CSV table of C-alpha atoms and ligand atoms in Angstrom, one decimal:
chain,number,residue,atom,x,y,z
A,1155,UNK,CA,-26.8,-7.9,19.9
A,1156,UNK,CA,-24.6,-8.2,22.5
A,1157,UNK,CA,-22.4,-5.3,24.0
A,1158,UNK,CA,-18.8,-5.3,23.4
A,1159,UNK,CA,-16.3,-4.2,25.8
A,1160,UNK,CA,-12.5,-3.4,25.3
A,1161,UNK,CA,-11.0,-4.3,28.8
A,1162,UNK,CA,-7.4,-2.7,29.4
A,1163,UNK,CA,-7.2,-4.8,32.7
A,1164,UNK,CA,-6.1,-8.6,32.8
A,1165,UNK,CA,-9.0,-10.7,31.5
A,1166,UNK,CA,-8.3,-14.1,33.3
A,1167,UNK,CA,-8.8,-12.8,36.8
A,1168,UNK,CA,-12.1,-11.1,35.7
A,1169,UNK,CA,-15.6,-13.3,36.0
A,1170,UNK,CA,-17.7,-14.4,33.0
A,1171,UNK,CA,-20.0,-17.1,31.8
A,1172,UNK,CA,-17.2,-18.5,29.5
A,1173,UNK,CA,-13.4,-17.6,28.9
A,1174,UNK,CA,-12.4,-18.0,25.5
A,1175,UNK,CA,-8.9,-19.1,24.8
A,1176,UNK,CA,-7.0,-19.7,21.6
A,1177,UNK,CA,-4.4,-22.1,20.3
A,1178,UNK,CA,-3.1,-22.2,16.6
A,1179,UNK,CA,-1.4,-24.6,14.8
A,1180,UNK,CA,1.4,-25.2,12.2
A,1181,UNK,CA,2.6,-28.1,10.4
A,1182,UNK,CA,3.9,-29.7,13.4
A,1183,UNK,CA,3.2,-27.6,16.3
A,1184,UNK,CA,0.2,-26.5,18.4
A,1185,UNK,CA,1.0,-22.9,19.2
A,1186,UNK,CA,-0.8,-21.2,22.6
A,1187,UNK,CA,-1.6,-17.7,22.8
A,1188,UNK,CA,0.2,-15.7,25.6
A,1189,UNK,CA,-3.0,-15.6,27.6
A,1190,UNK,CA,-4.0,-19.5,27.3
A,1191,UNK,CA,-0.1,-20.2,28.5
A,1192,UNK,CA,-0.6,-17.8,31.2
A,1193,UNK,CA,-4.2,-19.4,32.2
A,1194,UNK,CA,-2.8,-22.9,31.9
A,1195,UNK,CA,-0.9,-22.1,35.4
A,1196,UNK,CA,-4.4,-21.7,37.0
A,1197,UNK,CA,-6.0,-24.7,34.9
A,1198,UNK,CA,-3.5,-27.0,36.5
A,1199,UNK,CA,-1.8,-27.9,33.4
A,1200,UNK,CA,-4.8,-29.1,31.5
A,1201,UNK,CA,-4.1,-27.7,28.0
A,1202,UNK,CA,-0.3,-28.7,28.3
A,1203,UNK,CA,-1.7,-32.2,29.2
A,1204,UNK,CA,-4.4,-32.1,26.2
A,1205,UNK,CA,-1.7,-31.2,23.6
A,1206,UNK,CA,0.7,-33.9,25.0
A,1207,UNK,CA,-1.9,-36.5,24.9
A,1208,UNK,CA,-2.4,-35.8,21.4
A,1209,UNK,CA,-6.2,-34.7,22.2
A,1210,UNK,CA,-6.0,-30.9,20.8
A,1211,UNK,CA,-4.2,-30.1,17.6
A,1212,UNK,CA,-5.2,-26.5,17.5
A,1213,UNK,CA,-6.9,-26.6,14.0
A,1214,UNK,CA,-9.5,-24.6,13.1
A,1215,UNK,CA,-13.1,-25.8,14.7
A,1216,UNK,CA,-11.4,-27.7,17.1
A,1217,UNK,CA,-12.5,-26.7,20.8
A,1218,UNK,CA,-12.1,-28.1,24.4
A,1219,UNK,CA,-14.1,-27.3,27.5
A,1220,UNK,CA,-12.1,-27.5,30.4
A,1221,UNK,CA,-12.1,-27.4,34.0
A,1222,UNK,CA,-12.3,-24.2,35.5
A,1223,UNK,CA,-9.3,-24.8,38.2
A,1224,UNK,CA,-8.4,-21.6,39.7
A,1225,UNK,CA,-10.1,-19.4,37.6
A,1226,UNK,CA,-13.5,-17.6,38.7
A,1227,UNK,CA,-15.0,-17.7,34.9
A,1228,UNK,CA,-18.2,-20.2,34.8
A,1229,UNK,CA,-16.7,-22.0,32.1
A,1230,UNK,CA,-13.2,-22.3,30.1
A,1231,UNK,CA,-13.3,-23.0,26.5
A,1232,UNK,CA,-10.1,-23.7,24.3
A,1233,UNK,CA,-10.6,-23.2,20.8
A,1234,UNK,CA,-8.1,-23.8,17.7
A,1235,UNK,CA,-7.6,-21.0,15.1
A,1236,UNK,CA,-5.8,-23.4,12.9
A,1237,UNK,CA,-2.9,-21.7,10.6
A,1238,UNK,CA,-4.3,-19.2,8.3
A,1239,UNK,CA,-6.4,-15.9,8.6
A,1240,UNK,CA,-9.4,-17.8,6.8
A,1241,UNK,CA,-8.9,-20.8,9.1
A,1242,UNK,CA,-8.9,-18.4,12.4
A,1243,UNK,CA,-12.3,-16.8,10.9
A,1244,UNK,CA,-13.8,-20.2,10.8
A,1245,UNK,CA,-12.7,-21.0,14.2
A,1246,UNK,CA,-13.9,-18.0,16.0
A,1247,UNK,CA,-17.2,-18.8,14.3
A,1248,UNK,CA,-17.2,-22.0,15.7
A,1249,UNK,CA,-16.3,-20.9,19.0
A,1250,UNK,CA,-19.0,-18.3,19.2
A,1251,UNK,CA,-21.7,-21.0,18.1
A,1252,UNK,CA,-20.5,-23.3,20.7
A,1253,UNK,CA,-20.9,-20.9,23.4
A,1254,UNK,CA,-24.4,-19.7,21.9
A,1255,UNK,CA,-25.3,-23.2,22.1
A,1256,UNK,CA,-24.9,-23.3,26.0
A,1257,UNK,CA,-27.0,-20.0,26.3
A,1258,UNK,CA,-23.9,-18.5,27.5
A,1259,UNK,CA,-24.8,-14.7,28.2
A,1260,UNK,CA,-20.9,-13.2,28.7
A,1261,UNK,CA,-18.0,-14.5,27.0
A,1262,UNK,CA,-14.7,-13.0,27.8
A,1263,UNK,CA,-12.1,-13.1,24.9
A,1264,UNK,CA,-8.5,-13.1,25.0
A,1265,UNK,CA,-7.9,-11.4,21.9
A,1266,UNK,CA,-5.0,-9.2,22.8
A,1267,UNK,CA,-2.6,-10.7,20.8
A,1268,UNK,CA,-4.7,-11.2,17.3
A,1269,UNK,CA,-4.2,-8.9,14.4
A,1270,UNK,CA,-6.8,-6.2,13.9
A,1271,UNK,CA,-8.8,-7.7,11.3
A,1272,UNK,CA,-9.3,-10.7,13.6
A,1273,UNK,CA,-10.1,-8.7,16.5
A,1274,UNK,CA,-12.9,-7.3,14.0
A,1275,UNK,CA,-14.0,-10.8,13.2
A,1276,UNK,CA,-14.2,-11.7,16.6
A,1277,UNK,CA,-17.2,-9.0,16.9
A,1278,UNK,CA,-18.7,-10.3,13.7
A,1279,UNK,CA,-18.5,-13.8,14.8
A,1280,UNK,CA,-20.1,-13.1,18.3
A,1281,UNK,CA,-23.0,-11.3,16.6
A,1282,UNK,CA,-23.4,-13.6,14.0
A,1283,UNK,CA,-23.5,-16.7,16.6
A,1284,UNK,CA,-26.0,-14.5,18.4
A,1285,UNK,CA,-28.7,-14.6,15.5
A,1286,UNK,CA,-32.0,-16.1,15.6
A,1287,UNK,CA,-34.5,-16.3,13.0
A,1288,UNK,CA,-37.9,-14.9,13.8
A,1289,UNK,CA,-40.9,-14.1,11.6
A,1290,UNK,CA,-41.7,-10.7,11.0
A,1291,UNK,CA,-40.8,-7.1,12.3
A,1292,UNK,CA,-38.0,-4.7,10.7
A,1293,UNK,CA,-35.5,-5.9,13.2
A,1294,UNK,CA,-33.6,-9.1,14.4
A,1295,UNK,CA,-34.7,-9.9,17.8
A,1296,UNK,CA,-31.8,-10.0,20.5
A,1297,UNK,CA,-30.5,-13.5,21.1
A,1298,UNK,CA,-29.1,-14.9,24.8
A,1299,UNK,CA,-25.6,-13.7,24.3
A,1300,UNK,CA,-25.6,-10.1,26.1
A,1301,UNK,CA,-22.0,-9.0,26.5
A,1302,UNK,CA,-18.5,-9.9,25.3
A,1303,UNK,CA,-15.5,-8.7,26.8
A,1304,UNK,CA,-12.7,-8.2,24.7
A,1305,UNK,CA,-8.7,-7.7,26.3
A,1306,UNK,CA,-7.9,-4.5,24.3
A,1307,UNK,CA,-5.1,-4.8,21.8
A,1308,UNK,CA,-2.8,-2.3,21.6
A,1309,UNK,CA,-3.6,-1.5,18.0
A,1310,UNK,CA,-7.1,-1.8,18.3
A,1311,UNK,CA,-9.2,1.4,19.0
A,1312,UNK,CA,-12.5,2.0,20.2
A,1313,UNK,CA,-13.5,3.5,16.8
A,1314,UNK,CA,-12.3,0.4,15.0
A,1315,UNK,CA,-14.8,-1.4,17.7
A,1316,UNK,CA,-17.6,1.0,16.4
A,1317,UNK,CA,-17.0,0.0,13.1
A,1318,UNK,CA,-17.2,-3.5,13.5
A,1319,UNK,CA,-19.9,-3.4,15.9
A,1320,UNK,CA,-22.0,-1.3,13.1
A,1321,UNK,CA,-21.0,-3.8,10.6
A,1322,UNK,CA,-21.8,-6.7,12.2
A,1323,UNK,CA,-25.3,-5.4,13.4
A,1324,UNK,CA,-25.9,-4.6,9.8
A,1325,UNK,CA,-25.2,-8.3,8.6
A,1326,UNK,CA,-28.1,-9.4,11.0
A,1327,UNK,CA,-30.3,-7.1,9.7
A,1328,UNK,CA,-29.6,-8.1,6.2
A,1329,UNK,CA,-30.0,-11.7,7.3
A,1330,UNK,CA,-33.0,-10.9,9.4
A,1331,UNK,CA,-34.8,-9.1,6.1
A,1332,UNK,CA,-33.3,-11.9,3.7
A,1333,UNK,CA,-34.7,-14.6,5.8
A,1334,UNK,CA,-38.5,-13.3,5.6
A,1335,UNK,CA,-40.9,-15.3,3.7
A,1336,UNK,CA,-42.2,-13.8,0.5
A,1337,UNK,CA,-45.5,-13.4,2.0
A,1338,UNK,CA,-44.4,-11.2,4.7
A,1339,UNK,CA,-41.5,-9.5,3.0
A,1340,UNK,CA,-43.2,-7.7,0.3
A,1341,UNK,CA,-42.1,-4.6,-1.5
A,1342,UNK,CA,-44.5,-2.7,0.8
A,1343,UNK,CA,-42.8,-4.1,3.7
A,1344,UNK,CA,-39.5,-3.1,2.6
A,1345,UNK,CA,-40.9,0.2,2.3
A,1346,UNK,CA,-42.2,0.4,5.7
A,1347,UNK,CA,-38.8,-1.4,7.1
A,1348,UNK,CA,-37.0,1.8,5.0
A,1349,UNK,CA,-39.2,4.1,7.3
A,1350,UNK,CA,-38.7,2.4,10.4
A,1351,UNK,CA,-35.0,2.4,9.8
A,1352,UNK,CA,-34.9,6.1,9.2
A,1353,UNK,CA,-37.0,6.6,12.5
A,1354,UNK,CA,-34.3,4.6,14.4
A,1355,UNK,CA,-31.4,6.4,12.8
A,1356,UNK,CA,-29.9,9.7,11.1
A,1357,UNK,CA,-31.0,8.0,7.9
A,1358,UNK,CA,-33.5,9.8,5.5
A,1359,UNK,CA,-36.1,7.4,3.7
A,1360,UNK,CA,-38.0,8.2,0.8
A,1361,UNK,CA,-40.7,5.5,-0.6
A,1362,UNK,CA,-41.9,6.2,-3.9
A,1363,UNK,CA,-45.4,4.3,-5.0
A,1364,UNK,CA,-46.4,3.0,-8.3
A,1365,UNK,CA,-47.8,6.4,-9.0
A,1366,UNK,CA,-44.7,7.9,-8.2
A,1367,UNK,CA,-42.7,5.3,-10.3
A,1368,UNK,CA,-45.0,6.0,-13.2
A,1369,UNK,CA,-44.1,9.3,-13.1
A,1370,UNK,CA,-40.3,8.6,-13.3
A,1371,UNK,CA,-41.1,6.3,-16.3
A,1372,UNK,CA,-39.7,3.6,-14.8
A,1373,UNK,CA,-41.2,1.3,-17.2
A,1374,UNK,CA,-38.7,-1.8,-17.0
A,1375,UNK,CA,-39.6,-1.5,-13.0
A,1376,UNK,CA,-43.1,-1.5,-13.9
A,1377,UNK,CA,-43.3,-4.2,-16.4
A,1378,UNK,CA,-41.9,-6.9,-14.0
A,1379,UNK,CA,-44.5,-5.4,-11.1
A,1380,UNK,CA,-47.4,-5.8,-13.5
A,1381,UNK,CA,-48.1,-9.6,-13.0
A,1382,UNK,CA,-48.4,-8.8,-9.3
A,1383,UNK,CA,-51.3,-7.8,-6.9
A,1384,UNK,CA,-48.3,-6.9,-4.5
A,1385,UNK,CA,-47.9,-3.3,-5.9
A,1386,UNK,CA,-43.7,-1.9,-6.4
A,1387,UNK,CA,-41.8,0.2,-4.5
A,1388,UNK,CA,-38.9,2.5,-5.0
A,1389,UNK,CA,-36.8,3.1,-1.9
A,1390,UNK,CA,-34.4,5.9,-1.4
A,1391,UNK,CA,-32.1,5.9,1.9
A,1392,UNK,CA,-29.7,8.6,2.5
A,1393,UNK,CA,-26.8,9.0,4.5
A,1394,UNK,CA,-25.3,12.5,4.6
A,1395,UNK,CA,-22.1,12.1,6.6
A,1396,UNK,CA,-20.2,14.3,4.4
A,1397,UNK,CA,-20.2,17.7,3.1
A,1398,UNK,CA,-23.1,18.9,1.3
A,1399,UNK,CA,-21.2,19.4,-2.1
A,1400,UNK,CA,-19.4,15.8,-1.6
A,1401,UNK,CA,-20.8,13.3,-4.5
A,1402,UNK,CA,-22.6,10.3,-3.0
A,1403,UNK,CA,-21.3,6.7,-3.3
A,1404,UNK,CA,-24.7,5.1,-4.6
A,1405,UNK,CA,-25.5,1.6,-3.6
A,1406,UNK,CA,-28.3,-0.4,-5.8
A,1407,UNK,CA,-30.0,-3.2,-4.6
A,1408,UNK,CA,-32.1,-5.6,-6.5
A,1409,UNK,CA,-35.3,-6.2,-4.2
A,1410,UNK,CA,-37.1,-8.9,-6.3
A,1411,UNK,CA,-39.6,-9.9,-3.2
A,1412,UNK,CA,-40.2,-13.4,-4.8
A,1413,UNK,CA,-39.0,-14.5,-7.9
A,1414,UNK,CA,-41.1,-17.0,-9.9
A,1415,UNK,CA,-39.9,-16.5,-13.3
A,1416,UNK,CA,-42.9,-14.7,-14.6
A,1417,UNK,CA,-44.8,-16.2,-17.6
A,1418,UNK,CA,-41.1,-17.9,-18.4
A,1419,UNK,CA,-42.0,-19.7,-15.2
A,1420,UNK,CA,-39.1,-21.4,-13.2
A,1421,UNK,CA,-39.1,-25.1,-12.4
A,1422,UNK,CA,-40.7,-26.2,-8.9
A,1423,UNK,CA,-37.9,-27.7,-7.2
A,1424,UNK,CA,-36.2,-25.1,-4.8
A,1425,UNK,CA,-38.4,-22.3,-6.0
A,1426,UNK,CA,-38.7,-21.4,-2.5
A,1427,UNK,CA,-35.3,-20.2,-2.3
A,1428,UNK,CA,-36.5,-17.2,-4.7
A,1429,UNK,CA,-37.7,-15.5,-1.5
A,1430,UNK,CA,-34.0,-14.8,-1.3
A,1431,UNK,CA,-34.2,-12.8,-4.8
A,1432,UNK,CA,-34.2,-9.4,-2.8
A,1433,UNK,CA,-31.0,-10.0,-1.1
A,1434,UNK,CA,-29.4,-7.3,-2.7
A,1435,UNK,CA,-32.0,-5.0,-1.1
A,1436,UNK,CA,-31.4,-6.6,2.1
A,1437,UNK,CA,-27.8,-5.9,1.9
A,1438,UNK,CA,-28.3,-2.1,1.0
A,1439,UNK,CA,-30.5,-1.6,4.3
A,1440,UNK,CA,-27.6,-3.6,6.5
A,1441,UNK,CA,-25.0,-1.5,4.7
A,1442,UNK,CA,-26.9,1.5,5.1
A,1443,UNK,CA,-27.5,1.0,8.9
A,1444,UNK,CA,-23.6,0.2,9.6
A,1445,UNK,CA,-22.6,3.4,7.6
A,1446,UNK,CA,-25.0,5.4,9.7
A,1447,UNK,CA,-24.3,3.7,13.3
A,1448,UNK,CA,-20.6,4.3,12.6
A,1449,UNK,CA,-21.5,8.0,11.3
A,1450,UNK,CA,-19.0,7.6,8.8
A,1451,UNK,CA,-17.8,10.9,7.2
A,1452,UNK,CA,-19.2,10.3,3.5
A,1453,UNK,CA,-22.4,10.8,1.6
A,1454,UNK,CA,-24.0,7.3,0.8
A,1455,UNK,CA,-27.3,6.8,-1.0
A,1456,UNK,CA,-29.3,3.6,-0.9
A,1457,UNK,CA,-31.5,2.6,-3.9
A,1458,UNK,CA,-33.8,-0.1,-3.7
A,1459,UNK,CA,-36.0,-1.2,-6.8
A,1460,UNK,CA,-38.6,-3.7,-5.3
A,1461,UNK,CA,-41.4,-5.8,-7.0
A,1462,UNK,CA,-42.5,-9.4,-7.2
A,1463,UNK,CA,-42.2,-11.2,-10.3
A,1464,UNK,CA,-45.2,-13.4,-11.1
A,1465,UNK,CA,-47.1,-14.9,-14.0
A,1466,UNK,CA,-50.8,-13.5,-14.4
A,1467,UNK,CA,-53.0,-12.2,-17.1
A,1468,UNK,CA,-51.5,-8.9,-16.8
A,1469,UNK,CA,-47.9,-10.0,-16.5
A,1470,UNK,CA,-45.2,-8.9,-19.2
A,1471,UNK,CA,-44.7,-11.6,-21.8
A,1472,UNK,CA,-41.9,-12.8,-23.9
A,1473,UNK,CA,-41.3,-10.5,-26.9
A,1474,UNK,CA,-42.8,-7.8,-25.5
A,1475,UNK,CA,-40.8,-4.4,-25.8
A,1476,UNK,CA,-41.0,-1.9,-22.9
A,1477,UNK,CA,-39.2,1.3,-22.5
A,1478,UNK,CA,-36.9,2.0,-19.6
A,1479,UNK,CA,-36.6,5.1,-17.5
A,1480,UNK,CA,-33.6,6.2,-19.6
A,1481,UNK,CA,-35.6,5.9,-22.9
A,1482,UNK,CA,-33.8,2.8,-24.2
A,1483,UNK,CA,-36.1,0.3,-25.4
A,1484,UNK,CA,-35.6,-3.6,-24.3
A,1485,UNK,CA,-37.3,-6.7,-25.8
A,1486,UNK,CA,-38.1,-8.8,-23.1
A,1487,UNK,CA,-36.9,-12.3,-24.4
A,1488,UNK,CA,-37.2,-14.2,-21.2
A,1489,UNK,CA,-39.4,-13.0,-18.3
A,1490,UNK,CA,-37.1,-14.5,-15.7
A,1491,UNK,CA,-34.1,-12.1,-16.5
A,1492,UNK,CA,-36.1,-9.6,-14.4
A,1493,UNK,CA,-33.5,-8.7,-12.1
A,1494,UNK,CA,-31.8,-6.5,-14.8
A,1495,UNK,CA,-34.9,-5.0,-15.9
A,1496,UNK,CA,-35.4,-3.5,-12.4
A,1497,UNK,CA,-32.0,-2.6,-12.0
A,1498,UNK,CA,-31.9,-0.8,-15.4
A,1499,UNK,CA,-34.1,1.8,-14.1
A,1500,UNK,CA,-32.5,2.2,-10.8
A,1501,UNK,CA,-28.9,2.6,-12.2
A,1502,UNK,CA,-30.6,5.4,-14.5
A,1503,UNK,CA,-31.8,7.1,-11.3
A,1504,UNK,CA,-28.4,6.7,-9.7
A,1505,UNK,CA,-26.9,8.5,-12.6
A,1506,UNK,CA,-29.0,11.6,-12.2
A,1507,UNK,CA,-27.3,11.9,-8.3
A,1508,UNK,CA,-24.0,12.7,-9.7
A,1509,UNK,CA,-22.3,10.0,-8.1
A,1510,UNK,CA,-18.7,9.4,-7.4
A,1511,UNK,CA,-19.2,5.8,-7.7
A,1512,UNK,CA,-22.3,3.2,-8.0
A,1513,UNK,CA,-22.5,-0.4,-6.7
A,1514,UNK,CA,-25.1,-2.6,-7.7
A,1515,UNK,CA,-25.7,-5.5,-5.8
A,1516,UNK,CA,-27.9,-8.4,-7.0
A,1517,UNK,CA,-28.7,-12.0,-6.9
A,1518,UNK,CA,-28.4,-12.0,-10.8
A,1519,UNK,CA,-27.7,-15.2,-12.4
A,1520,UNK,CA,-27.5,-18.9,-11.8
A,1521,UNK,CA,-24.9,-19.1,-14.1
A,1522,UNK,CA,-22.9,-17.1,-11.4
A,1523,UNK,CA,-23.5,-19.9,-8.8
A,1524,UNK,CA,-22.1,-22.4,-11.8
A,1525,UNK,CA,-19.1,-20.1,-12.5
A,1526,UNK,CA,-18.0,-19.3,-9.0
A,1527,UNK,CA,-20.0,-21.4,-6.3
A,1528,UNK,CA,-20.7,-20.3,-2.9
A,1529,UNK,CA,-17.7,-18.8,-1.7
A,1530,UNK,CA,-16.8,-15.8,-3.8
A,1531,UNK,CA,-19.3,-13.2,-5.6
A,1532,UNK,CA,-19.0,-12.0,-8.9
A,1533,UNK,CA,-17.7,-8.6,-9.6
A,1534,UNK,CA,-17.8,-6.8,-13.0
A,1535,UNK,CA,-18.3,-3.2,-13.9
A,1536,UNK,CA,-15.7,-0.3,-15.1
A,1537,UNK,CA,-13.2,1.9,-13.2
A,1538,UNK,CA,-10.1,0.0,-12.0
A,1539,UNK,CA,-9.9,1.8,-9.0
A,1540,UNK,CA,-13.3,1.0,-7.7
A,1541,UNK,CA,-13.2,-2.6,-8.7
A,1542,UNK,CA,-9.8,-3.3,-7.1
A,1543,UNK,CA,-10.7,-1.5,-3.9
A,1544,UNK,CA,-13.7,-3.5,-3.8
A,1545,UNK,CA,-11.7,-6.8,-4.3
A,1546,UNK,CA,-9.1,-5.5,-1.6
A,1547,UNK,CA,-12.0,-4.9,1.0
A,1548,UNK,CA,-13.4,-8.3,0.4
A,1549,UNK,CA,-10.2,-10.1,0.8
A,1550,UNK,CA,-9.5,-8.1,4.1
A,1551,UNK,CA,-12.6,-9.4,5.8
A,1552,UNK,CA,-13.0,-13.0,4.4
A,1553,UNK,CA,-15.9,-11.6,2.1
A,1554,UNK,CA,-14.2,-12.1,-1.4
A,1555,UNK,CA,-15.3,-11.6,-4.7
A,1556,UNK,CA,-13.9,-12.1,-8.1
A,1557,UNK,CA,-13.9,-10.0,-11.3
A,1558,UNK,CA,-14.9,-11.7,-14.4
A,1559,UNK,CA,-14.1,-9.9,-17.7
A,1560,UNK,CA,-16.7,-8.0,-19.5
A,1561,UNK,CA,-15.3,-7.1,-22.9
A,1562,UNK,CA,-17.0,-5.8,-26.1
A,1563,UNK,CA,-17.7,-9.2,-27.9
A,1564,UNK,CA,-20.1,-10.3,-25.0
A,1565,UNK,CA,-21.9,-7.0,-25.7
A,1566,UNK,CA,-23.2,-8.3,-29.0
A,1567,UNK,CA,-24.9,-11.2,-27.4
A,1568,UNK,CA,-27.6,-8.7,-26.4
A,1569,UNK,CA,-28.4,-7.4,-30.2
A,1570,UNK,CA,-31.9,-7.6,-31.6
A,1571,UNK,CA,-33.8,-6.4,-34.4
A,1572,UNK,CA,-37.0,-5.0,-32.5
A,1573,UNK,CA,-35.1,-2.6,-29.7
A,1574,UNK,CA,-32.3,-1.0,-28.3
A,1575,UNK,CA,-31.2,-4.5,-26.5
A,1576,UNK,CA,-32.4,-7.9,-25.7
A,1577,UNK,CA,-32.8,-8.6,-21.9
A,1578,UNK,CA,-31.0,-12.2,-22.5
A,1579,UNK,CA,-27.7,-13.0,-24.2
A,1580,UNK,CA,-27.9,-16.6,-25.0
A,1581,UNK,CA,-26.7,-19.7,-22.8
A,1582,UNK,CA,-22.9,-18.8,-23.1
A,1583,UNK,CA,-21.5,-16.2,-19.9
A,1584,UNK,CA,-24.9,-15.6,-18.5
A,1585,UNK,CA,-23.1,-13.7,-15.7
A,1586,UNK,CA,-21.3,-11.6,-17.8
A,1587,UNK,CA,-24.2,-11.1,-20.5
A,1588,UNK,CA,-26.3,-10.2,-17.4
A,1589,UNK,CA,-23.3,-7.4,-16.2
A,1590,UNK,CA,-23.5,-6.1,-20.2
A,1591,UNK,CA,-27.1,-5.4,-20.1
A,1592,UNK,CA,-26.6,-3.4,-16.8
A,1593,UNK,CA,-23.7,-1.2,-18.3
A,1594,UNK,CA,-26.4,0.2,-21.1
A,1595,UNK,CA,-27.9,1.9,-18.2
A,1596,UNK,CA,-25.4,3.2,-16.2
A,1597,UNK,CA,-23.0,6.1,-17.1
A,1598,UNK,CA,-21.0,6.4,-14.2
A,1599,UNK,CA,-17.0,6.1,-14.8
A,1600,UNK,CA,-16.8,4.2,-11.4
A,1601,UNK,CA,-19.6,1.4,-11.7
A,1602,UNK,CA,-19.4,-2.2,-10.1
A,1603,UNK,CA,-22.0,-4.7,-10.1
A,1604,UNK,CA,-21.5,-7.6,-7.5
A,1605,UNK,CA,-23.4,-10.9,-8.4
A,1606,UNK,CA,-24.1,-12.5,-5.1
A,1607,UNK,CA,-26.6,-15.3,-6.6
A,1608,UNK,CA,-24.1,-17.8,-4.9
A,1609,UNK,CA,-23.3,-16.1,-1.8
A,1610,UNK,CA,-26.2,-14.4,-0.4
A,1611,UNK,CA,-27.8,-17.8,1.3
A,1612,UNK,CA,-26.3,-21.2,1.8
A,1613,UNK,CA,-27.4,-24.6,0.3
A,1614,UNK,CA,-28.7,-25.1,4.0
A,1615,UNK,CA,-31.2,-22.2,3.0
A,1616,UNK,CA,-29.7,-19.7,5.4
A,1617,UNK,CA,-29.2,-16.2,4.4
A,1618,UNK,CA,-25.4,-15.2,5.1
A,1619,UNK,CA,-25.2,-11.2,5.5
A,1620,UNK,CA,-23.0,-11.0,2.6
A,1621,UNK,CA,-21.8,-8.8,0.8
A,1622,UNK,CA,-22.4,-6.6,4.3
A,1623,UNK,CA,-18.5,-6.9,5.3
A,1624,UNK,CA,-17.1,-6.2,2.3
A,1625,UNK,CA,-19.2,-3.1,1.4
A,1626,UNK,CA,-18.9,-1.6,4.9
A,1627,UNK,CA,-15.1,-2.2,4.7
A,1628,UNK,CA,-15.0,-0.3,1.6
A,1629,UNK,CA,-17.0,2.6,2.5
A,1630,UNK,CA,-14.7,2.8,5.9
A,1631,UNK,CA,-11.5,2.8,4.1
A,1632,UNK,CA,-12.8,5.4,2.0
A,1633,UNK,CA,-14.1,7.4,4.8
A,1634,UNK,CA,-10.8,6.9,6.3
A,1635,UNK,CA,-8.8,8.4,3.3
A,1636,UNK,CA,-11.1,11.3,3.0
A,1637,UNK,CA,-10.3,13.1,6.4
B,3152,BES,N1,-33.1,-14.5,-9.3
B,3152,BES,C1,-32.4,-15.3,-10.4
B,3152,BES,C2,-31.0,-15.7,-10.7
B,3152,BES,C3,-30.8,-16.9,-9.4
B,3152,BES,C4,-30.9,-18.2,-9.9
B,3152,BES,C5,-30.3,-16.5,-8.3
B,3152,BES,C6,-30.8,-19.3,-8.7
B,3152,BES,C7,-29.5,-17.3,-7.4
B,3152,BES,C8,-30.1,-19.0,-7.6
B,3152,BES,C9,-32.7,-14.3,-11.9
B,3152,BES,O1,-33.6,-13.5,-11.8
B,3152,BES,C10,-32.8,-15.4,-13.1
B,3152,BES,O2,-34.0,-15.9,-12.9
B,3152,BES,N2,-31.6,-15.5,-13.8
B,3152,BES,C11,-31.8,-16.3,-14.9
B,3152,BES,C12,-31.7,-15.6,-16.3
B,3152,BES,C13,-31.8,-16.4,-17.4
B,3152,BES,C14,-33.1,-16.0,-17.6
B,3152,BES,C15,-31.1,-15.4,-18.4
B,3152,BES,C16,-31.3,-17.9,-14.3
B,3152,BES,O3,-30.2,-17.6,-14.2
B,3152,BES,O4,-31.6,-18.5,-15.1
B,3153,MN,MN1,-35.6,-14.4,-12.5
B,3154,ZN,ZN1,-34.1,-12.8,-9.8
């Protein structure tokens, strides 16, 4: 990722490969940033002319390459930020994408008058634009963008910059892992990735193999893993930034490295997208790296149950009854509802760590994509304090989630005569009944479940890195409050 520098000396008179200037828009007017106004004097009034001629409106995503005039920057790009914070985020993303398309190595950005949340997003937009897919390895490779110089805003500290760069690097790590094909990104690969991350950071990693998983009686994880020649792993990542006695926040990520559906096999169209069924796990990797890199004064533990869901002569079958680590029995009525099974064992493990809060992240239900589409993640759980903090964190960083109800009546849909609980609850409210199933395996008073089936990757089959920004913001807010 690029290096970010907060500069207190004037940006306009410095040198870079590209100077980024901004304009916002109201219904009727184009609003130039103070820096853009200042720059236009040295740009022979090009900006004023563009606006007067009606060729630039300041809308989000709009941009214009200008002649450099009397400035010593190699290029000058004027970018529109529209008239809302959401518009501005999209505008920043578009501006940096335009830069990386031209192989720009050093960008100078006039962010001094932007609110802190947008300065943070500038860091994330630059980092995200720089990302390029490459196959294999535990880290994203460096792109062409090497340096971003930001005109230091008054209310923006180097500590805020540190948190923003850590979050942005986390997003790219998550995207990198998420986009790996299923034959590369196996449970064993994710285990190695945890070891590699521990080596690179202050995190501690523990990777349990099949034998150790059996010892913990994780019958639900083992049942899903049974059909695959790729053995499962149970990964624990620890950040000890708080006092030894402080109860940890626990993050649990679904790590199904490929979901065929198992014996209840999925239809062929778009089945390739089920390589993304480990995006919850990838999110935990990204957030744990961010937490370590930003040295957050908190204890955070990441837990990843990971396996592959395959049809096979040894695979778990519809109607099979299995026993989870908690001792509860589950009737597996559909082997494609496998995410909740592996999470059941992981949530039970999380409870044993006596956490202050547990947050699980999972590409759990197709129904969530139908309910909420691709723009907001589904949020369910118990503990209003946690749920409202997560909602606020998501809104603050443009990575929103939306709470769905989880009343008692939905729980009845999971009733069966053959076990304590069935793993599916019928056609209606599929996202909610999946969360109801999870609730049976978590006893933490502050427990949240994020269903990221619609938000973790795009219809263009690219990973988004969501909800790393949401979770990093939630944790950094928590860290700031504890000090
Ligand atoms: N990984 C899928 C959920 C999913 C599907 C995410 C499509 C994103 C896009 C999950 O394991 C699954 O298969 N869920 C089933 C549950 C059903 C059998 C109750 C589903 O959503 O169809
Ligand atoms: Mn499935
Ligand atoms: Zn799945």
